[in-house]
Amino acid sequence: MRNERLVRPLLAVLKLALAAALIGYLAKTGCLDLRGLRSMLLGGDILAVAAAAGLFLVNQALAAARLRVLLRSAGVEAGTGVCFRLTMTGFVFNTALPGAVGGDLVKAHALLKLPGERPGMAAGAVVMDRLMGALGLITLGSLSALYLVRRLADSPWAQGRGLGLAGAAAVCMAGGIVSLLLCSRSPKARAWLKERLAKALPAGAAYDAAAGLGRAGKDWGSLARAFGLSLVLQLVGVAGLLALARTAGAPLPPVADMAAVTLVVMLGGTLPLTPGNIGWTEFLAMAGWAAIGSQSGATVYLNWRVLTTLVSLPWGIAYLAGRGRAREDALAPSPTPEPPAGTGARS
């Protein structure tokens, strides 16, 4: 236990140091042009920024719809507005906290407050939501890697079989995710999940979360709809990022090449090497976009990160403000009830 308490802060510091080192390297080598970010923030291309922001909101609305589908399959009813609010809040925390799972914990804890006999089952739906999102990204990333292998057959990267290995790894990861989906029906797998969730959820909620995951995993119709939504929302997100690419102020490669590289970069960016993958995703974008003849990858991704964070930030602030009010209410002394009329202290 003592070693674990020491390792976690050390890992957090190392992740922050790596993020700073990557951003510093990109800026020093000229791969990260902060003038593009400044131009975006000052409204240099308002139409591109507005289109990107609108597509991001559509992306998050689709993610909220996927969450609602999986919640319903787990036996939990939640309104569209609630799911959208939690999705936007989760995005902020996934971007800001180490490990890229902070937003999922925020959603799970918020869903525990829903009315019903077993609201903890919603946490299982959040886990399934994460799995379906990963499966959608892996599928599109794998197909994109295969496209790039053929498209860039003469490039040193493709000749070195780098993209082929990336595609094979993505296929293996997809197999792992599918296996997890199948294991959601296994009592042993749910028991393992319950042990892990018990460290992050209140007592009793971990048991319900494992049960919710198992219930959602048996509803193949809902899983199919969630997978379809995952594919569409990833493509909408890519469209938003490419709409913002105009703010980089440099010639751009063909749209199909940019979209394929973007999906591969997004897949590689899921590795939690830095807080919110800051710096790591921009580094991958620099390498990926360079393979298709563009030096704007890191700049475009940084602009996208800043824009999406600014758009979703109000929901994060509202969540923190609500928690602050709830904490104040919990600490406030309860009013002393007045005695009924006509009664008094006896002598």
Short mmCIF file of C-alpha atoms in Angstrom, two decimals:
data_model
loop_
_atom_site.label_atom_id
_atom_site.label_comp_id
_atom_site.label_asym_id
_atom_site.label_seq_id
_atom_site.Cartn_x
_atom_site.Cartn_y
_atom_site.Cartn_z
CA MET A 1 0.00 0.00 0.00
CA ARG A 2 2.83 2.39 0.88
CA ASN A 3 4.60 1.67 -2.42
CA GLU A 4 1.35 2.34 -4.29
CA ARG A 5 1.00 5.72 -2.60
CA LEU A 6 4.50 6.62 -3.74
CA VAL A 7 4.19 5.25 -7.27
CA ARG A 8 1.03 7.14 -8.24
CA PRO A 9 2.37 10.66 -7.55
CA LEU A 10 5.64 9.70 -9.21
CA LEU A 11 3.84 8.51 -12.34
CA ALA A 12 1.79 11.71 -12.42
CA VAL A 13 4.97 13.81 -12.26
CA LEU A 14 6.61 11.73 -14.98
CA LYS A 15 3.56 12.11 -17.23
CA LEU A 16 3.57 15.88 -16.74
CA ALA A 17 7.29 16.00 -17.49
CA LEU A 18 6.82 13.95 -20.66
CA ALA A 19 3.97 16.21 -21.82
CA ALA A 20 6.09 19.31 -21.25
CA ALA A 21 9.07 17.73 -23.02
CA LEU A 22 7.00 16.75 -26.06
CA ILE A 23 5.37 20.17 -26.37
CA GLY A 24 8.77 21.83 -25.94
CA TYR A 25 10.31 19.62 -28.61
CA LEU A 26 7.51 20.30 -31.08
CA ALA A 27 7.72 24.04 -30.51
CA LYS A 28 11.52 24.13 -30.72
CA THR A 29 11.64 22.17 -33.98
CA GLY A 30 8.96 24.35 -35.56
CA CYS A 31 6.46 21.49 -35.85
CA LEU A 32 4.08 23.33 -33.53
CA ASP A 33 3.16 26.77 -34.81
CA LEU A 34 1.52 28.76 -32.02
CA ARG A 35 0.61 31.48 -34.51
CA GLY A 36 -2.11 29.19 -35.81
CA LEU A 37 -3.53 28.85 -32.30
CA ARG A 38 -3.39 32.60 -31.80
CA SER A 39 -5.16 33.17 -35.10
CA MET A 40 -7.90 30.71 -34.16
CA LEU A 41 -8.47 32.31 -30.76
CA LEU A 42 -8.63 35.78 -32.32
CA GLY A 43 -11.21 34.69 -34.89
CA GLY A 44 -8.87 34.49 -37.88
CA ASP A 45 -11.16 32.07 -39.76
CA ILE A 46 -14.47 32.31 -37.96
CA LEU A 47 -16.31 30.03 -40.41
CA ALA A 48 -13.82 27.18 -39.95
CA VAL A 49 -13.88 27.57 -36.17
CA ALA A 50 -17.69 27.68 -36.08
CA ALA A 51 -17.95 24.60 -38.30
CA ALA A 52 -15.46 22.70 -36.14
CA ALA A 53 -17.25 23.68 -32.93
CA GLY A 54 -20.62 22.66 -34.38
CA LEU A 55 -19.30 19.28 -35.51
CA PHE A 56 -17.79 18.72 -32.07
CA LEU A 57 -21.19 19.32 -30.47
CA VAL A 58 -22.76 16.86 -32.91
CA ASN A 59 -20.02 14.37 -32.01
CA GLN A 60 -20.81 14.72 -28.32
CA ALA A 61 -24.56 14.49 -28.94
CA LEU A 62 -23.99 11.15 -30.68
CA ALA A 63 -21.84 10.01 -27.76
CA ALA A 64 -24.67 10.97 -25.40
CA ALA A 65 -27.11 8.96 -27.52
CA ARG A 66 -24.80 5.95 -27.29
CA LEU A 67 -24.61 6.29 -23.52
CA ARG A 68 -28.40 6.48 -23.28
CA VAL A 69 -28.79 3.33 -25.39
CA LEU A 70 -26.42 1.40 -23.13
CA LEU A 71 -27.97 2.77 -19.94
CA ARG A 72 -31.36 1.57 -21.11
CA SER A 73 -29.92 -1.87 -21.91
CA ALA A 74 -28.59 -1.99 -18.33
CA GLY A 75 -32.05 -1.17 -16.97
CA VAL A 76 -31.41 2.49 -16.15
CA GLU A 77 -33.47 5.33 -17.61
CA ALA A 78 -31.78 8.69 -18.18
CA GLY A 79 -32.98 11.64 -20.22
CA THR A 80 -31.24 12.91 -23.33
CA GLY A 81 -30.32 16.16 -21.59
CA VAL A 82 -28.78 14.32 -18.64
CA CYS A 83 -26.70 12.11 -20.93
CA PHE A 84 -25.48 15.08 -22.98
CA ARG A 85 -24.54 17.03 -19.86
CA LEU A 86 -22.60 14.08 -18.46
CA THR A 87 -20.90 13.46 -21.80
CA MET A 88 -19.69 17.05 -22.05
CA THR A 89 -18.56 17.02 -18.42
CA GLY A 90 -16.77 13.72 -18.94
CA PHE A 91 -14.96 15.12 -21.97
CA VAL A 92 -13.51 17.97 -19.91
CA PHE A 93 -12.20 15.65 -17.22
CA ASN A 94 -10.87 13.10 -19.71
CA THR A 95 -8.90 15.92 -21.32
CA ALA A 96 -7.58 17.38 -18.08
CA LEU A 97 -6.88 14.40 -15.81
CA PRO A 98 -4.12 11.77 -16.08
CA GLY A 99 -5.11 8.40 -17.50
CA ALA A 100 -7.98 9.66 -19.70
CA VAL A 101 -10.57 7.92 -17.52
CA GLY A 102 -11.37 10.72 -15.07
CA GLY A 103 -14.44 11.67 -17.07
CA ASP A 104 -15.77 8.12 -16.90
CA LEU A 105 -15.52 8.14 -13.11
CA VAL A 106 -17.31 11.49 -13.02
CA LYS A 107 -20.13 10.07 -15.15
CA ALA A 108 -20.35 6.91 -13.04
CA HIS A 109 -20.59 8.84 -9.77
CA ALA A 110 -23.18 11.25 -11.20
CA LEU A 111 -25.31 8.38 -12.49
CA LEU A 112 -25.38 6.83 -9.02
CA LYS A 113 -27.73 9.66 -8.05
CA LEU A 114 -30.37 8.66 -10.59
CA PRO A 115 -33.67 7.46 -9.13
CA GLY A 116 -34.31 3.73 -9.17
CA GLU A 117 -33.73 0.60 -7.18
CA ARG A 118 -30.21 -0.08 -8.47
CA PRO A 119 -28.68 3.06 -10.01
CA GLY A 120 -25.23 1.50 -9.59
CA MET A 121 -25.95 -0.59 -12.68
CA ALA A 122 -25.40 2.62 -14.65
CA ALA A 123 -21.68 2.41 -13.87
CA GLY A 124 -21.59 -0.89 -15.76
CA ALA A 125 -23.15 0.87 -18.74
CA VAL A 126 -20.38 3.50 -18.54
CA VAL A 127 -17.79 0.72 -18.76
CA MET A 128 -19.59 -0.75 -21.77
CA ASP A 129 -19.80 2.73 -23.30
CA ARG A 130 -16.03 2.99 -23.02
CA LEU A 131 -15.56 -0.42 -24.64
CA MET A 132 -17.89 0.37 -27.54
CA GLY A 133 -16.14 3.68 -28.14
CA ALA A 134 -12.79 1.91 -28.24
CA LEU A 135 -14.13 -0.75 -30.59
CA GLY A 136 -15.42 1.88 -33.02
CA LEU A 137 -12.11 3.74 -33.03
CA ILE A 138 -10.11 0.52 -33.41
CA THR A 139 -12.25 -0.55 -36.36
CA LEU A 140 -11.86 2.73 -38.22
CA GLY A 141 -8.20 3.03 -37.25
CA SER A 142 -7.47 -0.47 -38.56
CA LEU A 143 -9.19 0.23 -41.88
CA SER A 144 -7.34 3.55 -42.14
CA ALA A 145 -4.00 1.85 -41.51
CA LEU A 146 -4.70 -0.65 -44.29
CA TYR A 147 -5.66 2.22 -46.63
CA LEU A 148 -2.45 4.07 -45.84
CA VAL A 149 -0.32 0.97 -46.43
CA ARG A 150 -1.60 0.89 -50.02
CA ARG A 151 -1.71 4.66 -50.46
CA LEU A 152 1.86 5.24 -49.22
CA ALA A 153 3.44 2.12 -50.68
CA ASP A 154 6.53 4.08 -51.78
CA SER A 155 7.11 5.93 -48.51
CA PRO A 156 9.88 4.83 -46.10
CA TRP A 157 7.26 4.36 -43.37
CA ALA A 158 5.21 1.88 -45.41
CA GLN A 159 8.32 0.13 -46.74
CA GLY A 160 9.43 -0.35 -43.16
CA ARG A 161 6.12 -2.09 -42.52
CA GLY A 162 5.33 0.42 -39.79
CA LEU A 163 1.77 0.93 -40.91
CA GLY A 164 1.29 -2.78 -41.50
CA LEU A 165 2.36 -3.51 -37.96
CA ALA A 166 0.10 -0.74 -36.71
CA GLY A 167 -2.82 -2.28 -38.58
CA ALA A 168 -2.04 -5.74 -37.23
CA ALA A 169 -1.79 -4.38 -33.70
CA ALA A 170 -5.12 -2.61 -34.11
CA VAL A 171 -6.75 -5.84 -35.32
CA CYS A 172 -5.37 -7.65 -32.28
CA MET A 173 -6.68 -4.89 -30.02
CA ALA A 174 -10.08 -5.18 -31.68
CA GLY A 175 -10.04 -8.89 -30.94
CA GLY A 176 -9.26 -8.09 -27.34
CA ILE A 177 -12.18 -5.68 -27.07
CA VAL A 178 -14.55 -8.20 -28.64
CA SER A 179 -13.29 -10.77 -26.14
CA LEU A 180 -14.06 -8.34 -23.34
CA LEU A 181 -17.57 -7.88 -24.69
CA LEU A 182 -18.04 -11.64 -24.65
CA CYS A 183 -16.54 -11.85 -21.18
CA SER A 184 -19.15 -9.37 -19.96
CA ARG A 185 -21.47 -12.38 -19.90
CA SER A 186 -19.04 -14.37 -17.74
CA PRO A 187 -19.61 -14.38 -13.94
CA LYS A 188 -15.84 -14.63 -13.36
CA ALA A 189 -15.17 -11.60 -15.55
CA ARG A 190 -17.83 -9.59 -13.73
CA ALA A 191 -16.35 -10.62 -10.37
CA TRP A 192 -12.95 -9.35 -11.53
CA LEU A 193 -14.52 -6.06 -12.61
CA LYS A 194 -16.35 -5.75 -9.30
CA GLU A 195 -13.06 -5.98 -7.41
CA ARG A 196 -11.56 -3.20 -9.53
CA LEU A 197 -14.59 -0.91 -9.31
CA ALA A 198 -14.82 -1.36 -5.54
CA LYS A 199 -11.80 0.95 -5.24
CA ALA A 200 -13.53 3.80 -7.09
CA LEU A 201 -17.24 3.43 -6.29
CA PRO A 202 -19.23 3.49 -3.04
CA ALA A 203 -19.99 0.25 -1.22
CA GLY A 204 -22.55 -1.86 -3.05
CA ALA A 205 -22.30 0.13 -6.28
CA ALA A 206 -19.47 -2.04 -7.61
CA TYR A 207 -21.69 -5.13 -7.38
CA ASP A 208 -24.48 -3.37 -9.27
CA ALA A 209 -21.99 -2.04 -11.84
CA ALA A 210 -20.80 -5.56 -12.64
CA ALA A 211 -24.42 -6.67 -12.93
CA GLY A 212 -25.17 -3.72 -15.22
CA LEU A 213 -22.24 -4.61 -17.46
CA GLY A 214 -23.47 -8.18 -17.72
CA ARG A 215 -26.98 -7.07 -18.56
CA ALA A 216 -25.79 -4.62 -21.21
CA GLY A 217 -23.52 -7.29 -22.70
CA LYS A 218 -26.49 -9.58 -23.32
CA ASP A 219 -28.45 -7.00 -25.33
CA TRP A 220 -26.93 -7.49 -28.77
CA GLY A 221 -29.37 -5.10 -30.40
CA SER A 222 -28.27 -2.24 -28.15
CA LEU A 223 -24.62 -3.18 -28.66
CA ALA A 224 -25.09 -3.02 -32.43
CA ARG A 225 -26.72 0.42 -32.19
CA ALA A 226 -23.96 1.61 -29.86
CA PHE A 227 -21.29 0.34 -32.25
CA GLY A 228 -22.95 2.11 -35.18
CA LEU A 229 -23.09 5.34 -33.20
CA SER A 230 -19.41 4.90 -32.32
CA LEU A 231 -18.47 4.71 -36.00
CA VAL A 232 -20.54 7.75 -36.96
CA LEU A 233 -19.39 9.94 -34.07
CA GLN A 234 -15.73 9.18 -34.81
CA LEU A 235 -16.21 10.24 -38.42
CA VAL A 236 -17.99 13.41 -37.32
CA GLY A 237 -15.11 14.18 -34.95
CA VAL A 238 -12.62 13.71 -37.79
CA ALA A 239 -14.69 16.06 -39.95
CA GLY A 240 -14.57 18.68 -37.21
CA LEU A 241 -10.81 18.40 -36.88
CA LEU A 242 -10.31 18.66 -40.63
CA ALA A 243 -12.60 21.70 -40.77
CA LEU A 244 -10.25 23.32 -38.29
CA ALA A 245 -7.19 22.38 -40.37
CA ARG A 246 -7.69 25.53 -42.44
CA THR A 247 -6.57 27.59 -39.44
CA ALA A 248 -3.06 26.07 -39.65
CA GLY A 249 -2.28 28.45 -42.51
CA ALA A 250 -0.42 25.91 -44.69
CA PRO A 251 -1.19 23.79 -47.78
CA LEU A 252 -3.04 20.61 -46.87
CA PRO A 253 -2.86 17.04 -48.27
CA PRO A 254 -5.89 15.28 -49.82
CA VAL A 255 -8.85 15.00 -47.47
CA ALA A 256 -8.94 11.18 -47.61
CA ASP A 257 -5.28 10.96 -46.57
CA MET A 258 -5.79 13.43 -43.72
CA ALA A 259 -8.86 11.56 -42.49
CA ALA A 260 -7.07 8.20 -42.54
CA VAL A 261 -3.99 9.53 -40.74
CA THR A 262 -6.20 11.31 -38.23
CA LEU A 263 -7.97 8.07 -37.29
CA VAL A 264 -4.66 6.24 -36.88
CA VAL A 265 -3.31 9.08 -34.74
CA MET A 266 -6.48 9.09 -32.63
CA LEU A 267 -6.04 5.35 -32.09
CA GLY A 268 -2.42 5.71 -31.03
CA GLY A 269 -3.35 8.70 -28.88
CA THR A 270 -5.47 6.51 -26.61
CA LEU A 271 -2.32 5.28 -24.88
CA PRO A 272 -2.34 7.22 -21.56
CA LEU A 273 1.28 8.40 -21.59
CA THR A 274 0.57 12.01 -20.57
CA PRO A 275 -2.25 13.82 -18.72
CA GLY A 276 -5.10 14.04 -21.20
CA ASN A 277 -2.59 12.78 -23.81
CA ILE A 278 -1.33 16.36 -24.10
CA GLY A 279 1.82 16.45 -26.19
CA TRP A 280 1.66 12.74 -27.01
CA THR A 281 -1.20 13.08 -29.50
CA GLU A 282 0.40 16.18 -31.04
CA PHE A 283 3.67 14.25 -31.42
CA LEU A 284 1.89 11.38 -33.17
CA ALA A 285 0.07 13.89 -35.39
CA MET A 286 3.38 15.48 -36.36
CA ALA A 287 4.77 12.09 -37.43
CA GLY A 288 1.57 10.90 -39.10
CA TRP A 289 0.87 14.03 -41.09
CA ALA A 290 4.54 14.23 -42.14
CA ALA A 291 4.05 10.83 -43.81
CA ILE A 292 1.45 12.40 -46.14
CA GLY A 293 3.53 15.50 -46.82
CA SER A 294 2.23 18.00 -44.26
CA GLN A 295 3.97 19.70 -41.35
CA SER A 296 0.72 20.99 -39.82
CA GLY A 297 -0.34 17.91 -37.87
CA ALA A 298 0.76 19.03 -34.41
CA THR A 299 -0.66 22.53 -34.91
CA VAL A 300 -4.04 21.26 -36.10
CA TYR A 301 -4.35 18.85 -33.17
CA LEU A 302 -3.39 21.50 -30.63
CA ASN A 303 -5.97 23.88 -32.10
CA TRP A 304 -8.60 21.11 -31.94
CA ARG A 305 -7.70 20.32 -28.34
CA VAL A 306 -8.01 23.96 -27.27
CA LEU A 307 -11.26 24.53 -29.17
CA THR A 308 -13.02 21.41 -27.87
CA THR A 309 -11.89 22.14 -24.32
CA LEU A 310 -13.22 25.70 -24.51
CA VAL A 311 -16.55 24.51 -25.93
CA SER A 312 -17.04 21.85 -23.24
CA LEU A 313 -15.59 23.88 -20.36
CA PRO A 314 -18.92 25.45 -19.24
CA TRP A 315 -20.27 21.97 -18.44
CA GLY A 316 -17.19 21.17 -16.39
CA ILE A 317 -17.49 24.43 -14.46
CA ALA A 318 -21.19 23.79 -13.83
CA TYR A 319 -20.37 20.32 -12.51
CA LEU A 320 -17.74 21.64 -10.10
CA ALA A 321 -20.05 24.44 -8.97
CA GLY A 322 -22.81 21.91 -8.29
CA ARG A 323 -20.46 19.75 -6.23
CA GLY A 324 -19.40 22.80 -4.26
CA ARG A 325 -22.99 23.69 -3.45
CA ALA A 326 -23.74 20.10 -2.46
CA ARG A 327 -20.72 20.07 -0.14
CA GLU A 328 -21.81 23.34 1.48
CA ASP A 329 -25.33 21.98 1.99
CA ALA A 330 -23.92 18.83 3.59
CA LEU A 331 -21.74 20.83 5.99
CA ALA A 332 -24.45 23.35 6.91
CA PRO A 333 -26.02 22.75 10.35
CA SER A 334 -29.54 21.40 10.28
CA PRO A 335 -32.13 23.86 11.62
CA THR A 336 -33.43 23.03 15.09
CA PRO A 337 -37.14 22.19 14.86
CA GLU A 338 -39.38 24.46 16.87
CA PRO A 339 -41.58 22.83 19.52
CA PRO A 340 -45.27 22.47 18.63
CA ALA A 341 -47.51 25.34 19.64
CA GLY A 342 -48.95 25.07 23.12
CA THR A 343 -46.05 23.09 24.54
CA GLY A 344 -43.26 24.33 26.72
CA ALA A 345 -40.62 23.22 29.15
CA ARG A 346 -41.85 21.56 32.28
CA SER A 347 -40.64 22.83 35.61
#
